[in-house]
Coordinates of C-alpha atoms in Angstrom, one line a residue:
M233 CA 68.8 31.9 64.6
N234 CA 72.2 33.8 64.6
P235 CA 74.6 32.6 62.0
T236 CA 77.9 30.7 63.1
A237 CA 81.3 32.3 62.7
A238 CA 82.0 30.0 59.8
E239 CA 78.7 31.0 58.0
R240 CA 79.5 34.7 58.6
N241 CA 83.0 34.3 57.0
R242 CA 81.8 32.2 54.1
P243 CA 82.4 34.2 50.9
R244 CA 79.0 35.1 49.4
W245 CA 80.4 35.0 45.7
R246 CA 81.2 31.3 46.4
S247 CA 77.5 30.4 46.9
E248 CA 76.7 26.8 48.0
D249 CA 73.1 27.3 47.1
P250 CA 72.3 24.4 44.7
L251 CA 69.0 25.8 43.6
A252 CA 70.9 29.1 42.5
G253 CA 73.5 27.1 40.7
W254 CA 71.0 24.9 38.9
L255 CA 68.6 27.6 37.9
G256 CA 71.3 29.7 36.6
A257 CA 72.9 26.9 34.6
I258 CA 69.6 25.9 33.1
C259 CA 68.7 29.7 32.2
L260 CA 72.3 29.9 30.4
A261 CA 71.6 26.8 28.6
G262 CA 68.1 28.0 27.6
L263 CA 69.7 31.2 26.2
A264 CA 72.3 29.1 24.3
F265 CA 69.6 26.9 22.7
F266 CA 67.7 30.0 21.7
L267 CA 70.9 31.4 19.9
R268 CA 71.7 28.2 18.3
R269 CA 68.1 27.3 17.1
W270 CA 67.7 30.9 15.6
H271 CA 67.3 30.5 11.8
L272 CA 68.7 27.1 12.1
G273 CA 67.7 26.2 8.6
T274 CA 69.9 28.9 7.0
P275 CA 71.8 28.4 4.9
H276 CA 69.3 26.0 3.2
Q277 CA 71.9 23.6 1.9
F278 CA 74.4 20.8 2.9
S279 CA 77.3 22.8 4.4
F280 CA 80.7 21.2 4.5
D281 CA 80.6 17.6 5.6
E282 CA 77.0 17.7 6.4
T283 CA 76.7 16.1 3.0
Y284 CA 78.0 12.8 4.6
Y285 CA 76.7 12.9 8.1
A286 CA 73.2 14.0 7.5
K287 CA 72.5 11.5 4.7
D288 CA 74.4 8.7 6.9
A289 CA 72.2 9.5 9.8
W290 CA 69.0 9.3 7.7
S291 CA 70.1 5.9 6.3
L292 CA 70.8 4.7 9.8
L293 CA 67.4 5.9 10.7
T294 CA 65.7 4.2 7.7
F295 CA 67.8 0.9 7.2
G296 CA 69.8 0.5 10.5
Y297 CA 73.0 0.8 8.6
V298 CA 74.6 3.3 6.1
R299 CA 73.8 2.7 2.4
T300 CA 75.5 4.3 -0.6
Y301 CA 73.3 7.0 -2.3
V302 CA 72.7 8.1 -6.0
E303 CA 74.3 10.9 -7.7
E304 CA 72.7 14.4 -7.1
A305 CA 71.1 13.1 -3.9
D306 CA 71.8 16.5 -2.2
K307 CA 69.9 18.4 -4.7
T308 CA 67.0 16.0 -4.7
I309 CA 66.8 16.2 -0.9
L310 CA 66.9 20.0 -0.8
N311 CA 64.1 20.0 -3.4
G312 CA 61.9 18.1 -1.0
D313 CA 62.0 14.6 -2.8
L314 CA 63.1 11.9 -0.5
T315 CA 62.3 8.9 -2.6
G316 CA 64.8 6.6 -4.4
L317 CA 68.0 8.1 -3.2
F318 CA 69.7 5.0 -1.7
Q319 CA 71.3 2.1 -3.4
D320 CA 71.1 -1.5 -2.0
T321 CA 75.0 -1.6 -1.1
P322 CA 76.3 -0.4 2.2
S323 CA 78.7 2.5 2.4
M324 CA 82.2 2.4 3.7
V325 CA 81.9 5.1 6.4
V326 CA 85.1 6.1 8.2
H327 CA 83.7 7.3 11.5
P328 CA 81.8 5.5 14.2
E329 CA 78.0 5.8 14.4
V330 CA 77.1 7.5 17.7
G331 CA 77.2 11.0 16.5
K332 CA 75.3 10.1 13.4
W333 CA 72.6 8.3 15.5
V334 CA 72.1 11.5 17.5
I335 CA 71.8 13.5 14.2
A336 CA 69.2 10.9 13.2
G337 CA 67.1 11.7 16.3
G338 CA 66.5 15.3 15.1
I339 CA 65.7 14.1 11.7
E340 CA 63.2 11.8 13.2
V341 CA 61.5 14.6 15.0
F342 CA 61.8 17.4 12.6
G343 CA 62.3 16.0 9.3
M344 CA 65.0 15.5 6.5
D345 CA 65.8 19.0 5.9
P346 CA 68.5 21.5 7.1
A347 CA 66.7 22.5 10.3
G348 CA 66.0 18.8 11.0
W349 CA 69.5 17.4 10.6
R350 CA 71.0 20.4 12.7
T351 CA 68.6 20.2 15.7
A352 CA 70.4 17.6 17.5
S353 CA 73.5 19.7 17.4
A354 CA 71.6 22.6 18.8
V355 CA 70.3 20.6 21.7
V356 CA 73.7 19.1 22.5
G357 CA 75.4 22.4 22.1
A358 CA 73.1 23.9 24.8
L359 CA 73.5 20.9 27.1
M360 CA 77.2 21.3 26.8
V361 CA 76.7 24.8 28.4
L362 CA 74.8 23.4 31.1
V363 CA 77.4 20.6 31.8
M364 CA 80.2 23.4 31.5
C365 CA 78.5 25.3 34.4
R366 CA 78.2 22.2 36.7
F367 CA 81.6 20.9 35.9
V368 CA 83.5 24.2 36.7
R369 CA 81.3 24.5 39.8
R370 CA 82.5 21.1 40.9
V371 CA 86.1 21.9 40.1
T372 CA 86.1 25.4 41.8
G373 CA 83.4 25.1 44.4
S374 CA 82.1 28.5 43.0
T375 CA 78.7 28.9 41.5
V376 CA 79.6 32.2 40.1
L377 CA 82.8 30.9 38.4
G378 CA 80.6 28.0 37.1
L379 CA 78.0 30.3 35.5
V380 CA 80.9 32.6 34.0
A381 CA 82.3 29.6 32.4
G382 CA 78.9 28.5 31.0
L383 CA 78.5 32.1 29.6
L384 CA 81.9 32.1 27.9
L385 CA 81.4 28.8 26.4
S386 CA 78.0 29.9 25.0
V387 CA 79.3 33.0 23.4
D388 CA 82.2 31.3 21.6
G389 CA 81.9 31.3 17.8
L390 CA 83.3 27.8 17.2
Q391 CA 80.9 26.3 19.7
L392 CA 77.9 28.3 18.3
V393 CA 78.7 27.3 14.7
L394 CA 79.2 23.6 15.3
S395 CA 76.0 23.7 17.4
R396 CA 74.3 24.8 14.1
L397 CA 75.7 22.2 11.8
A398 CA 75.4 18.4 11.5
L399 CA 79.0 17.7 12.1
L400 CA 80.4 15.1 14.6
D401 CA 82.6 17.3 16.6
I402 CA 80.1 19.0 18.9
F403 CA 79.0 15.5 20.1
L404 CA 82.5 14.4 20.7
A405 CA 83.3 17.5 22.8
F406 CA 80.0 17.1 24.7
F407 CA 80.6 13.4 25.6
L408 CA 84.4 14.2 26.5
L409 CA 83.2 17.0 28.8
C410 CA 80.8 14.7 30.5
G411 CA 83.4 12.1 30.9
V412 CA 86.1 14.4 32.4
H413 CA 83.2 15.8 34.9
C414 CA 82.6 12.3 36.0
V415 CA 86.3 11.5 36.7
V416 CA 86.4 15.0 38.7
A417 CA 83.4 13.8 40.6
D418 CA 84.9 10.4 41.4
R419 CA 87.9 12.2 42.9
Q420 CA 85.7 13.9 45.4
W421 CA 83.6 10.7 45.9
L422 CA 86.6 8.6 46.7
R423 CA 88.2 11.1 49.1
D424 CA 84.9 11.3 51.0
R425 CA 84.9 7.6 51.3
L426 CA 88.5 7.3 52.5
A427 CA 87.7 9.8 55.1
S428 CA 84.5 8.0 56.4
E429 CA 85.7 4.3 55.7
R430 CA 89.3 4.3 56.8
A431 CA 88.8 1.5 59.4
R432 CA 86.6 -0.6 57.1
S433 CA 87.2 -3.1 54.4
R434 CA 88.6 -1.5 51.2
W435 CA 86.7 -3.9 48.9
L436 CA 84.0 -1.0 48.9
F437 CA 86.2 1.1 46.7
W438 CA 85.8 -1.4 43.8
W439 CA 82.4 0.3 43.6
R440 CA 83.1 3.5 41.7
P441 CA 79.6 4.8 40.4
W442 CA 81.0 8.1 39.0
L443 CA 83.7 6.2 36.9
L444 CA 81.0 3.8 35.6
V445 CA 79.0 6.7 34.3
G446 CA 82.2 8.3 33.0
G447 CA 83.0 5.1 31.2
V448 CA 79.7 5.3 29.3
A449 CA 80.5 9.0 28.3
F450 CA 83.9 8.1 27.1
G451 CA 82.5 5.3 25.2
L452 CA 80.0 7.4 23.4
A453 CA 82.9 9.8 22.7
C454 CA 85.0 7.2 21.1
G455 CA 81.8 6.0 19.3
T456 CA 81.5 9.5 17.8
K457 CA 85.2 9.7 16.8
W458 CA 88.3 7.6 17.8
S459 CA 90.2 10.6 19.0
G460 CA 88.3 10.4 22.2
A461 CA 90.4 7.6 23.2
Y462 CA 93.3 10.0 24.0
T463 CA 91.3 11.8 26.7
L464 CA 90.1 8.6 28.1
A465 CA 93.6 7.3 28.6
A466 CA 94.8 10.6 30.1
F467 CA 92.1 11.0 32.5
G468 CA 92.1 7.4 33.5
L469 CA 95.8 7.7 34.5
L470 CA 95.0 11.0 36.2
A471 CA 92.2 9.2 38.3
W472 CA 94.6 6.7 39.5
L473 CA 97.2 9.1 40.4
W474 CA 94.6 11.2 42.4
S475 CA 93.8 8.0 44.2
A476 CA 97.2 7.4 45.2
G477 CA 97.5 11.0 46.3
A478 CA 94.5 10.7 48.3
R479 CA 95.6 7.6 50.2
R480 CA 98.9 9.3 50.9
A481 CA 97.0 12.2 52.2
F482 CA 95.3 10.0 54.7
G483 CA 98.5 8.4 55.9
E484 CA 98.2 5.0 54.3
R485 CA 101.3 2.9 54.1
R486 CA 102.7 2.2 50.6
P487 CA 99.9 4.3 49.0
L488 CA 101.1 4.0 45.4
L489 CA 101.2 0.2 45.6
R490 CA 98.0 -0.1 47.4
S491 CA 96.3 2.3 44.9
V492 CA 97.3 0.0 41.9
F493 CA 95.2 -2.8 43.2
L494 CA 92.6 -1.0 45.2
D495 CA 92.0 1.8 42.8
G496 CA 93.8 1.3 39.5
I497 CA 92.1 -2.0 38.5
P498 CA 88.7 -0.9 39.5
A499 CA 89.1 2.4 37.7
F500 CA 90.4 0.6 34.5
V501 CA 87.5 -1.8 34.6
A502 CA 85.0 1.1 35.2
L503 CA 86.5 3.5 32.6
V504 CA 88.1 1.3 29.9
G505 CA 85.9 -1.8 30.2
V506 CA 82.7 0.1 30.3
A507 CA 83.9 2.5 27.6
L508 CA 84.7 -0.5 25.3
A509 CA 81.4 -2.2 26.0
T510 CA 79.5 1.0 25.2
Y511 CA 81.6 1.4 22.1
V512 CA 80.8 -2.1 20.7
A513 CA 77.1 -1.7 21.7
S514 CA 77.0 1.5 19.6
W515 CA 77.7 -0.7 16.4
T516 CA 74.5 -2.7 17.1
G517 CA 72.9 -1.6 13.7
W518 CA 76.2 -2.6 11.9
L519 CA 76.4 -6.0 13.6
M520 CA 72.8 -6.7 12.8
N521 CA 73.6 -6.0 9.1
A522 CA 77.2 -7.4 8.9
E523 CA 76.3 -9.9 6.3
A524 CA 75.6 -7.1 3.8
Y525 CA 79.1 -5.5 4.6
E526 CA 80.7 -9.0 4.2
E527 CA 79.2 -9.4 0.8
A528 CA 80.1 -5.9 -0.2
F529 CA 83.7 -5.6 1.0
S530 CA 85.1 -8.9 1.6
N531 CA 87.0 -9.2 -1.8
T532 CA 87.7 -5.5 -2.6
Q533 CA 87.5 -3.0 0.2
Y534 CA 90.3 -4.0 2.4
T535 CA 92.9 -4.5 -0.3
S536 CA 91.9 -1.0 -1.9
Y537 CA 93.0 0.7 1.4
G538 CA 96.3 -1.1 1.3
G539 CA 95.6 -4.0 3.6
D540 CA 96.8 -7.6 3.2
D541 CA 94.1 -9.8 4.8
P542 CA 90.8 -10.4 3.5
W543 CA 87.6 -10.0 5.4
P544 CA 86.3 -13.2 7.2
T545 CA 83.0 -14.5 5.7
A546 CA 80.6 -17.1 6.7
S547 CA 81.4 -19.1 3.9
E548 CA 85.1 -19.5 4.6
P549 CA 86.2 -22.8 6.1
D550 CA 87.8 -21.2 9.2
A551 CA 84.5 -19.4 10.0
E552 CA 82.5 -22.8 10.1
G553 CA 81.1 -23.3 13.6
L554 CA 81.3 -19.7 14.7
G555 CA 78.2 -18.3 16.1
E556 CA 76.4 -15.5 14.3
V557 CA 77.5 -12.9 16.9
T558 CA 81.2 -14.1 16.7
Q559 CA 81.1 -13.9 13.1
S560 CA 79.6 -10.4 13.1
L561 CA 82.3 -9.3 15.7
R562 CA 85.1 -10.7 13.3
S563 CA 83.7 -8.8 10.5
L564 CA 83.5 -5.6 12.5
W565 CA 87.1 -6.1 13.6
S566 CA 88.1 -6.3 9.9
Y567 CA 85.9 -3.3 9.1
H568 CA 88.0 -1.3 11.7
Q569 CA 91.3 -2.4 10.2
D570 CA 89.9 -0.9 6.9
V571 CA 89.0 2.3 8.7
Y572 CA 92.3 2.5 10.5
T573 CA 94.2 2.0 7.2
F574 CA 92.0 4.8 5.6
H575 CA 92.9 7.3 8.4
S576 CA 96.5 6.4 8.7
H577 CA 97.6 6.1 5.0
F578 CA 94.7 6.8 2.4
L579 CA 94.7 10.5 3.3
D580 CA 98.5 11.2 3.3
D581 CA 98.5 12.7 -0.1
S582 CA 95.2 14.5 0.2
T583 CA 94.9 18.3 0.5
H584 CA 92.1 20.9 1.4
V585 CA 92.0 24.5 1.1
Y586 CA 91.0 24.9 4.8
Q587 CA 93.4 22.5 6.3
S588 CA 95.7 23.7 9.0
R589 CA 98.5 22.5 11.4
P590 CA 97.5 21.9 15.1
S591 CA 100.2 24.5 16.1
T592 CA 98.1 27.2 14.7
W593 CA 94.7 26.0 16.2
L594 CA 94.7 27.8 19.7
V595 CA 95.4 31.2 18.0
M596 CA 92.9 30.6 15.3
G597 CA 95.5 30.7 12.5
R598 CA 93.2 29.1 9.8
P599 CA 89.3 29.0 10.3
V600 CA 87.1 26.9 8.0
G601 CA 84.6 28.4 5.7
V602 CA 81.5 26.2 5.5
D603 CA 79.3 28.5 3.3
A604 CA 79.8 31.7 1.5
Q605 CA 78.0 33.9 -1.1
T606 CA 80.7 36.4 -2.0
D607 CA 79.2 38.5 -4.8
I608 CA 75.7 39.7 -3.8
Q609 CA 74.9 42.7 -5.9
P610 CA 73.1 45.8 -4.6
G611 CA 69.4 45.5 -4.7
S612 CA 69.7 41.6 -4.4
Q613 CA 68.6 39.9 -1.2
G614 CA 68.3 43.3 0.5
C615 CA 72.0 44.3 -0.2
E616 CA 72.4 48.1 0.3
A617 CA 76.2 48.2 -0.6
P618 CA 77.2 51.4 -2.5
S619 CA 77.4 51.2 -6.3
G620 CA 80.6 49.4 -7.4
S621 CA 80.6 47.2 -4.2
S622 CA 78.8 44.1 -3.2
C623 CA 77.5 42.1 -0.1
I624 CA 78.5 38.9 1.5
R625 CA 77.0 36.1 3.4
Q626 CA 79.2 33.7 5.3
V627 CA 79.4 31.1 7.9
L628 CA 82.8 30.9 9.2
L629 CA 84.0 28.2 11.8
I630 CA 86.1 30.4 13.9
G631 CA 86.1 31.0 17.7
N632 CA 85.6 34.1 19.7
P633 CA 89.3 35.8 19.9
V634 CA 88.8 37.2 23.4
I635 CA 88.2 33.7 24.6
W636 CA 90.8 31.7 22.6
W637 CA 93.5 34.2 23.0
G638 CA 92.9 34.9 26.6
G639 CA 92.7 31.0 27.2
C640 CA 96.1 30.6 25.8
L641 CA 97.6 32.9 28.4
A642 CA 95.5 31.5 31.1
M643 CA 96.8 28.0 30.1
V644 CA 100.4 29.2 30.6
A645 CA 99.6 30.3 34.2
S646 CA 97.7 26.9 34.7
L647 CA 100.8 25.1 33.7
L648 CA 102.9 26.9 36.2
L649 CA 100.5 26.6 38.9
W650 CA 99.9 22.8 38.4
I651 CA 103.6 22.2 38.5
G652 CA 104.8 24.8 41.0
A653 CA 101.8 24.9 43.4
R654 CA 100.6 21.4 42.7
D655 CA 97.0 22.8 42.3
W656 CA 94.9 19.8 40.8
R657 CA 92.4 22.1 39.5
H658 CA 94.8 23.6 36.9
G659 CA 96.0 20.0 36.2
V660 CA 92.5 19.3 34.9
A661 CA 92.8 22.2 32.5
V662 CA 96.4 21.2 31.3
V663 CA 95.7 17.5 31.0
G664 CA 92.4 18.3 29.2
L665 CA 94.0 20.5 26.7
A666 CA 97.1 18.2 26.2
S667 CA 94.9 15.1 25.6
T668 CA 92.7 16.8 23.0
W669 CA 95.3 18.9 21.2
L670 CA 98.8 17.3 21.3
P671 CA 97.8 14.0 19.7
W672 CA 96.9 15.8 16.5
F673 CA 100.6 16.9 16.0
A674 CA 101.1 13.3 14.8
F675 CA 98.8 13.8 11.9
D676 CA 99.6 17.3 10.9
E677 CA 100.8 16.3 7.4
R678 CA 97.3 15.1 6.4
P679 CA 94.1 17.4 6.0
I680 CA 92.9 18.3 9.5
F681 CA 91.0 21.2 10.4
F682 CA 90.8 23.9 13.2
F683 CA 87.2 22.9 14.2
Y684 CA 88.7 19.8 15.7
A685 CA 89.9 22.0 18.5
I686 CA 86.4 22.3 19.8
T687 CA 87.4 19.5 22.3
C688 CA 90.1 21.9 23.7
L689 CA 87.6 24.7 24.3
P690 CA 86.2 23.7 27.7
F691 CA 89.7 23.3 29.1
L692 CA 90.6 26.8 27.8
V693 CA 87.6 28.2 29.4
L694 CA 88.3 26.3 32.8
S695 CA 91.8 27.8 32.8
V696 CA 90.3 31.3 32.3
V697 CA 87.9 31.2 35.0
L698 CA 90.5 29.6 37.3
A699 CA 92.6 32.7 36.6
M700 CA 89.6 34.8 37.4
G701 CA 89.3 33.1 40.8
H702 CA 92.8 33.7 41.6
L703 CA 92.4 37.4 40.7
V704 CA 89.3 38.0 42.7
G705 CA 90.4 35.8 45.7
S706 CA 88.5 33.7 48.1
S707 CA 86.9 36.2 50.3
D708 CA 84.2 38.9 49.6
V709 CA 85.9 41.4 52.0
P710 CA 86.5 44.5 50.1
T711 CA 90.3 45.0 49.3
P712 CA 92.2 46.7 46.5
R713 CA 93.3 43.3 45.3
R714 CA 89.7 42.1 45.2
T715 CA 88.6 45.2 43.5
F716 CA 91.2 44.8 40.9
G717 CA 90.3 41.2 40.3
V718 CA 86.7 42.0 39.9
V719 CA 87.4 44.7 37.4
V720 CA 89.6 42.6 35.3
A721 CA 87.4 39.6 35.4
G722 CA 84.3 41.6 34.6
S723 CA 86.0 43.5 31.8
Y724 CA 87.1 40.3 30.2
T725 CA 83.6 38.8 30.4
V726 CA 82.1 42.1 28.9
L727 CA 84.8 42.1 26.1
A728 CA 83.9 38.6 25.1
L729 CA 80.2 39.5 24.9
V730 CA 81.1 42.4 22.7
A731 CA 83.2 40.4 20.4
F732 CA 80.3 37.8 20.3
A733 CA 78.0 40.5 19.0
W734 CA 80.6 41.8 16.7
F735 CA 81.3 38.4 14.9
W736 CA 77.8 37.2 15.1
P737 CA 77.0 38.0 11.4
I738 CA 79.9 35.7 10.1
W739 CA 78.9 33.0 12.2
T740 CA 75.3 32.9 11.2
D741 CA 75.0 33.7 7.5
E742 CA 74.0 37.3 8.1
L743 CA 74.1 39.7 5.2
L744 CA 77.0 42.3 5.2
T745 CA 78.4 44.6 2.9
K746 CA 82.0 44.2 1.7
S747 CA 83.3 46.7 4.1
E748 CA 81.4 45.4 7.1
W749 CA 82.9 42.0 6.4
D750 CA 86.4 43.3 5.8
A751 CA 86.1 44.8 9.4
R752 CA 85.6 41.4 10.8
I753 CA 88.3 39.5 8.9
W754 CA 91.3 40.6 10.8
F755 CA 94.0 38.6 9.0
Q756 CA 94.6 37.3 5.5
R757 CA 94.6 33.7 6.7
W758 CA 91.0 34.2 7.9
I759 CA 89.7 34.5 4.2

């Protein structure tokens, strides 16, 4: 059968073959998992905040809630002794529990050791690459650009290192990316329904399946860290504005007003309502053990963080008659007041050697050292440094400079194209970056760290591949412009791969001589 004119003119680089797109994404995710699983148990120690999250995850797995642990528990665990480490009293944890439950899954399968408590991060980091491919494929319509985006994400150092540590931020970034992907999918779903259902009852649009899934994803994100709420709010508002724009495009009268009732309310229920339900459900282990927390903290913990109201307890007169579930929820609310007070006031006077201001994050002004052996002498651990020098092993939480610095330039173009050309695709990148980065400026006087910016990375990568798409153009007909675009995009991708190979040793605790390490530490602030 001869192809139609439309088929002949379809650009081959914008392949619509779903099999090719899925196979490519799965292969990239497999490669990413291999890189993240490689020597995952090295270094054999608790690195940075793993000392909290790994033990908290194990406690959740063992008791259903987080208990305090004895002194020198880290050393005992690393020596292989897992007995008698936890006390009977619950611990005052200051982050929700979803991420720690995910870490607990890896511990359950692979054991309570460095490789075991990091496995979940490696799996989720690889899945994030898969979702990135499909997300960008949905935004751009290009399988090639989707795969390039997945490749860039997989060779970024910050994403790599966080996928090799038992910290919470890789889970937050993954769930947020899934949530945003669902909101973009809902945009397309709603437009298709408006096109096919224009003459029918609009009650059908109260059923928004992609937003329901997105609500679950955003709920899991907030259940990992509260900062996920900013992205939920931003994309909830964007989903409503897209709905109003779609109704205007189809010629409906008073599209903004109609969208408030026909789209805004369903979107709020599907996103915020489902997210809230998911968030509360993620505290099930805590709720089932609320009495232990009441006994431990009702008279001391809240006031120690500067609060005024005591915790409600079942023995108080005003709690009589309340059901067990209601009482547990009241205690959970008081617990959240404690945690909010801790985050908003208790850390104000704290400092940390690796803390940084959000204004420096996108240019990687202050990376975070999570492990370092800085004085390995020649002949020790295979060190072949010349006499008078030494070797270094390091794990440094720092991104791929090609991706981050290129992403900053691309984001400027995205802002201009979103405002000037009203290109919704660039709006996704801009709103995504704004909602994951700008809120941190309100907390820049307290210890916050560059690796929080992992949630910004998918949107920087999206901006980069959108710029590539503009450079290459939408047709595969050879032209000087297309050739130039292909060369620039290809060169950028190759340069990112070269940088990945160059920085690999300081991301993965490889042995380097002092001179080799110096060649990779480009700025004094990187030390």
